[in-house]
């Protein structure tokens, strides 16, 4: 074994082949609101091979709000489902005259440790002078939880075995002139094929940008190569993107210079020690070796598929499906290398995304833009200025090829011409002005049909035109536009497979020609990827007993159904509110639909009464009926809502809004009602009123009750009685949730919106208030967190008359690469908020909540006759928790599926504790999270996400509506 390690670890070839040598150049803080309340296969065919995704559009959208801009807000109580419920900004902390409790501080330095990076970038030991204090993520407190019966599971993690003694050589790569990603990979392939001697026979892997990883050291630390490829280029002397045809100029090659420079070498011993828990706690995860292995396993898929993020797609991989609007759904797969308790594991999952359909531009526009549906029947149609802008927005940055001549050239659309095709002229080589339509008739014997449409502009800086009808959309371009509701539904349906089917698809991917076990890269680097899913045991946590309202016949219930749902038949909500003063406004609707309103209000009040909620049978003012057009006019909409409020003597508890159909004015309605007017609103659609069901009315009643301050359910056995070691009835605890929502990918200017919520009662912990702020565009770290947390603590004090003894903080929407930054900055912000209260240092637990991951769990049973694993077609039951085998080798994380998956395959939520001064055990934290999932106010079933994080997500989304 040592001989093998030496052979592969330090081998350097001694070939005397001379290399080309040469020098290598290395080379607003915005405040919104405050609330309470494939490799591209280059070929000689003329049909386009797939291309990488286009560059994101740079669109100037609505400018952000001014710094520190706040909306006027009005007072209302706030519960779990109220997003947002506005109240006045609370008073400054210094205005509180009540004495603060002296709460004991968390143990000093509990998780502040010395971190000594084991090696410098050159591989040498770090000197003592480089030692520094750093923040370390908390380790798992035990070997995992023990509560609950065991369930046998399979996880879509595939064990990867590696040779820790194998040295990997890292080389920096510079290619000039700078090629596209697909051409860069072609250059790498030819370089390896024609320079085996200089590379010592190595087949390095390439990350597609600036890095080679090789299992053998190259001949020299610095090498320079020249590679020529037949790349067609446009001739500036020819119009309309005309090229020197490839067929006529076979020997015309483009030369690229490739410079490589040795950067470092490393082995996997540190990674092996880290995973096996043999090293010291303070040694960080060796990211360099892990990243190299990840690039190695991605090499084969990168050569055969189109990469989008960490996923790979190919039109030949599986069935594709039109989803409308010029888009098509492609099936692909996701893969990611992860350190786990069982060792390195490759997480592989199926994925679906939308691509532009490879069709003619005219047909594409007919499918994508409503007002152009009849374009082929109206060839003389022209575009207004507004229509032209919309067409340009739809086509900008899309790559096209032409069908009037043979060429492999692709063009990027930079915009549309100002003039129509009929009126476009250009200067030929002799300076003579030629009419575009005449040019195509004379040279290609083609009559332009759509003469009143603009041409595509395919050059950034000079006039270069292509008629739309002669262009085709290139295959393999990710659809970057915002999908419609119908498109989204079709994409989701494509990705909705039951567990047994999804498992079969993943197994097929792993064993397939584009999967991670294909190709020879893994063998060269001594990697072995298992073809079998990981087998492990999970546990099923038992559901909590729930407390209902005193007025019903059934006052407590333990969800015993398989899906853990319960119903409120013969039961009251835990806290039903009285709604005396409410109003109703209608937007659109036919006379027949409007005639259903009395029946609707009558049945709604009856259903509320059955649930222990009082809703006055009569509105405080007569129902108002408005045209749908009112929703298009913000000023008019605001005046209508304020008029209703005045008619109710400025004392309105609830406004029910009925719409003919979904409308973009919904966002304006919510903003005006909840900030300018100061009343909570509940919207519903006329189609739902025509088929009233008890379930629909009950869901509506639960949402209304929560919005006006009530609660649906509480835990029968309070949290102090369930976790007595940490919680006491007279020592209140606050549960906080935080999330940041970002604008659409095509939006490069609008601010992000951060939201923080906090529980306001103890020990029930089922009522929340929220704070929101806008902040710098696409900034994930919450910039004004200290102020928002401080305001929530202030509110908590007002409600409970004590500051919380402990703070449990759930942070949603953070990727693993951001863990350290979030912990460093946001944890400090929470502590800063606490420091504003004299002597107040509560112990804090900070956990990240992740739903956007690709770990899936599949229940199975062992066939007693064959001893083979037999997957079941059921989803894992609610309460399934996994904290071994596939979780982090050291850190405190677990997967919990708290909900019942009705469609598709359930996705468990990943909880990763970064900081824990409360010193939870695995069982305690898992029980806490699972129990809280039963207290969500909008439904009678456990939800998939712990409520504080769920509410923060809803609040941030509401803030995004306000901005838009």
XYZ file of C-alpha atoms in Angstrom, residues 595-867:
273
model
C -75.661 36.510 -6.138
C -73.763 33.802 -4.202
C -72.337 36.296 -1.713
C -75.215 36.197 0.832
C -75.078 32.413 0.863
C -71.303 32.581 1.289
C -71.382 34.996 4.197
C -74.139 33.046 5.912
C -72.305 29.719 5.636
C -69.022 31.316 6.688
C -70.513 32.756 9.855
C -72.087 29.366 10.656
C -68.767 27.553 10.124
C -67.015 30.089 12.299
C -69.571 29.516 15.034
C -69.032 25.738 14.834
C -65.316 26.362 15.347
C -65.759 28.678 18.310
C -65.148 31.853 16.341
C -67.688 34.666 16.382
C -68.201 36.407 13.044
C -71.045 38.915 12.979
C -73.753 37.791 10.554
C -73.966 41.296 9.102
C -71.218 43.453 7.714
C -70.751 46.820 9.387
C -71.263 48.512 6.001
C -73.105 47.113 2.999
C -70.950 45.021 0.610
C -69.206 47.086 -2.044
C -69.047 45.898 -5.680
C -66.241 47.266 -7.840
C -64.900 46.561 -11.319
C -61.735 44.471 -11.691
C -60.205 47.550 -13.305
C -60.019 49.182 -9.876
C -57.215 46.751 -9.055
C -55.196 48.285 -11.903
C -55.416 51.786 -10.438
C -53.524 52.100 -7.169
C -54.845 55.549 -6.310
C -58.435 54.584 -6.976
C -58.038 51.329 -5.053
C -56.687 53.172 -2.037
C -59.549 55.655 -2.066
C -62.118 52.847 -2.240
C -60.587 51.017 0.725
C -60.312 54.179 2.792
C -63.914 55.029 2.015
C -65.027 51.683 3.455
C -62.877 52.292 6.519
C -64.385 55.716 7.102
C -67.892 54.301 6.684
C -67.021 51.876 9.476
C -66.029 54.796 11.688
C -62.377 53.947 11.221
C -62.928 50.874 13.327
C -62.738 47.789 11.159
C -61.429 44.418 12.307
C -61.515 42.542 9.000
C -61.961 43.184 5.280
C -62.965 40.224 3.078
C -62.040 40.766 -0.581
C -63.555 38.598 -3.315
C -61.889 38.611 -6.740
C -63.053 37.309 -10.105
C -59.627 35.709 -10.685
C -56.023 36.049 -9.576
C -54.829 39.573 -10.245
C -51.527 41.421 -9.928
C -53.387 44.092 -7.987
C -53.489 41.639 -5.057
C -50.113 42.978 -3.910
C -51.340 46.592 -3.936
C -54.496 45.621 -2.087
C -52.531 43.938 0.698
C -50.085 46.815 1.001
C -52.760 49.492 1.142
C -55.045 47.613 3.520
C -52.311 46.609 5.949
C -50.227 49.784 5.979
C -52.196 52.764 4.703
C -55.623 51.791 6.020
C -54.611 49.538 8.892
C -56.927 46.569 8.585
C -56.246 42.876 8.041
C -57.718 41.379 4.896
C -58.729 37.951 3.646
C -58.917 37.363 -0.111
C -60.788 34.602 -1.942
C -61.889 33.878 -5.500
C -65.401 33.742 -6.956
C -64.875 30.250 -8.487
C -64.423 28.906 -4.942
C -67.659 30.517 -3.787
C -69.614 28.538 -6.355
C -68.654 25.230 -4.753
C -68.620 25.921 -1.067
C -67.432 22.987 1.033
C -67.111 22.618 4.752
C -63.348 22.178 4.366
C -62.984 25.370 2.338
C -64.994 27.352 4.848
C -63.062 25.861 7.771
C -59.711 26.760 6.181
C -60.949 30.291 5.583
C -62.172 30.576 9.154
C -58.840 29.375 10.579
C -56.924 31.955 8.570
C -59.277 34.745 9.585
C -59.147 33.778 13.249
C -55.351 33.739 13.221
C -55.168 37.110 11.484
C -57.247 38.807 14.126
C -55.240 37.361 17.009
C -56.634 33.903 17.719
C -54.910 30.524 17.695
C -55.989 27.147 16.353
C -54.354 24.696 18.730
C -51.937 24.446 21.620
C -49.814 21.639 23.034
C -51.699 19.773 25.746
C -48.478 19.018 27.545
C -46.620 22.293 27.548
C -43.012 22.558 26.493
C -41.803 22.900 30.108
C -43.404 19.573 30.968
C -41.862 17.914 27.925
C -38.334 19.335 28.247
C -38.099 20.106 31.994
C -34.297 20.194 32.036
C -34.299 23.402 30.011
C -37.768 24.937 30.147
C -39.724 26.207 33.146
C -43.224 27.642 33.148
C -42.107 30.800 34.938
C -39.004 31.300 32.779
C -40.313 32.329 29.356
C -38.574 31.359 26.115
C -38.826 33.134 22.788
C -38.736 31.299 19.450
C -37.491 33.424 16.589
C -37.432 32.791 12.843
C -35.646 34.735 10.105
C -35.574 34.624 6.312
C -34.460 36.764 3.376
C -36.275 36.793 0.044
C -34.496 38.013 -3.085
C -35.844 39.497 -6.333
C -36.263 37.470 -9.520
C -32.959 36.428 -11.238
C -33.597 38.884 -14.077
C -33.941 41.762 -11.613
C -30.554 43.345 -10.976
C -31.570 46.276 -8.839
C -34.506 45.672 -6.513
C -33.700 45.245 -2.834
C -33.944 42.001 -0.922
C -36.417 41.748 1.940
C -35.523 40.381 5.364
C -38.091 39.299 7.919
C -37.772 38.227 11.541
C -40.611 36.869 13.667
C -40.830 36.063 17.343
C -43.270 34.225 19.592
C -45.118 36.479 21.997
C -46.615 34.070 24.536
C -45.349 31.383 26.894
C -45.625 28.480 27.389
C -48.076 28.087 24.483
C -45.649 29.804 22.062
C -48.202 29.911 19.269
C -48.594 33.644 18.598
C -45.994 35.594 16.656
C -45.227 39.145 15.578
C -42.938 40.169 12.741
C -40.437 42.796 11.648
C -39.363 43.453 8.069
C -36.698 45.509 6.325
C -35.574 45.936 2.765
C -31.813 45.676 2.312
C -29.021 45.610 -0.281
C -29.822 43.738 -3.497
C -29.214 39.966 -3.075
C -27.562 40.385 0.327
C -28.228 37.203 2.326
C -26.905 38.444 5.674
C -29.665 40.318 7.489
C -28.280 43.819 7.789
C -30.644 45.279 10.364
C -31.032 42.150 12.479
C -29.973 43.711 15.761
C -32.672 46.365 15.577
C -35.401 43.923 14.589
C -34.501 41.437 17.329
C -34.398 44.284 19.827
C -37.892 45.378 18.856
C -39.192 41.820 19.195
C -37.647 41.520 22.657
C -39.299 44.779 23.554
C -42.671 43.458 22.365
C -42.129 40.227 24.279
C -41.517 42.178 27.453
C -44.710 44.138 26.941
C -46.721 40.921 26.519
C -45.139 38.641 29.132
C -43.719 41.210 31.576
C -40.377 39.408 31.453
C -37.527 39.196 29.016
C -37.094 35.667 27.631
C -34.826 33.399 29.646
C -33.635 31.668 26.475
C -33.600 32.506 22.769
C -34.108 29.752 20.177
C -33.389 31.187 16.720
C -34.253 29.407 13.453
C -32.632 30.839 10.326
C -34.135 29.849 6.966
C -32.608 30.021 3.497
C -28.878 29.746 4.238
C -26.560 27.528 2.157
C -23.680 25.613 3.748
C -21.118 27.935 2.181
C -22.646 30.793 4.160
C -22.797 29.080 7.560
C -19.699 30.721 8.992
C -20.596 34.203 7.783
C -24.139 33.944 9.095
C -22.940 32.631 12.437
C -20.303 35.323 12.772
C -22.493 38.276 11.818
C -26.051 37.355 12.730
C -25.286 35.687 16.051
C -23.376 38.804 17.018
C -26.366 40.900 15.961
C -28.671 38.913 18.262
C -26.221 39.362 21.134
C -26.000 43.061 20.352
C -29.771 43.336 20.588
C -29.679 41.649 23.996
C -26.900 43.926 25.231
C -29.227 46.910 24.971
C -30.964 45.609 28.059
C -28.764 45.979 31.157
C -27.276 42.692 32.399
C -29.220 40.655 29.874
C -27.222 37.755 28.375
C -29.606 34.889 27.644
C -28.243 31.598 26.281
C -28.849 31.432 22.532
C -29.394 28.464 20.227
C -28.947 29.321 16.531
C -30.075 26.695 13.985
C -30.239 26.861 10.197
C -33.307 25.357 8.523
C -32.873 24.000 4.990
C -35.584 22.832 2.615
C -33.700 23.322 -0.662
C -31.536 20.214 -0.448
C -31.606 16.923 -2.366
C -31.551 14.270 0.335
C -34.509 11.893 0.030
C -35.441 9.025 2.291
C -37.161 5.887 1.028
C -38.809 3.304 3.293
C -38.046 -0.310 2.415
C -38.436 -3.828 3.699
C -36.165 -6.848 3.335
C -37.524 -9.779 1.378
C -37.066 -12.775 3.712
C -36.681 -15.173 0.775
C -34.052 -13.302 -1.246
C -32.690 -11.036 1.507
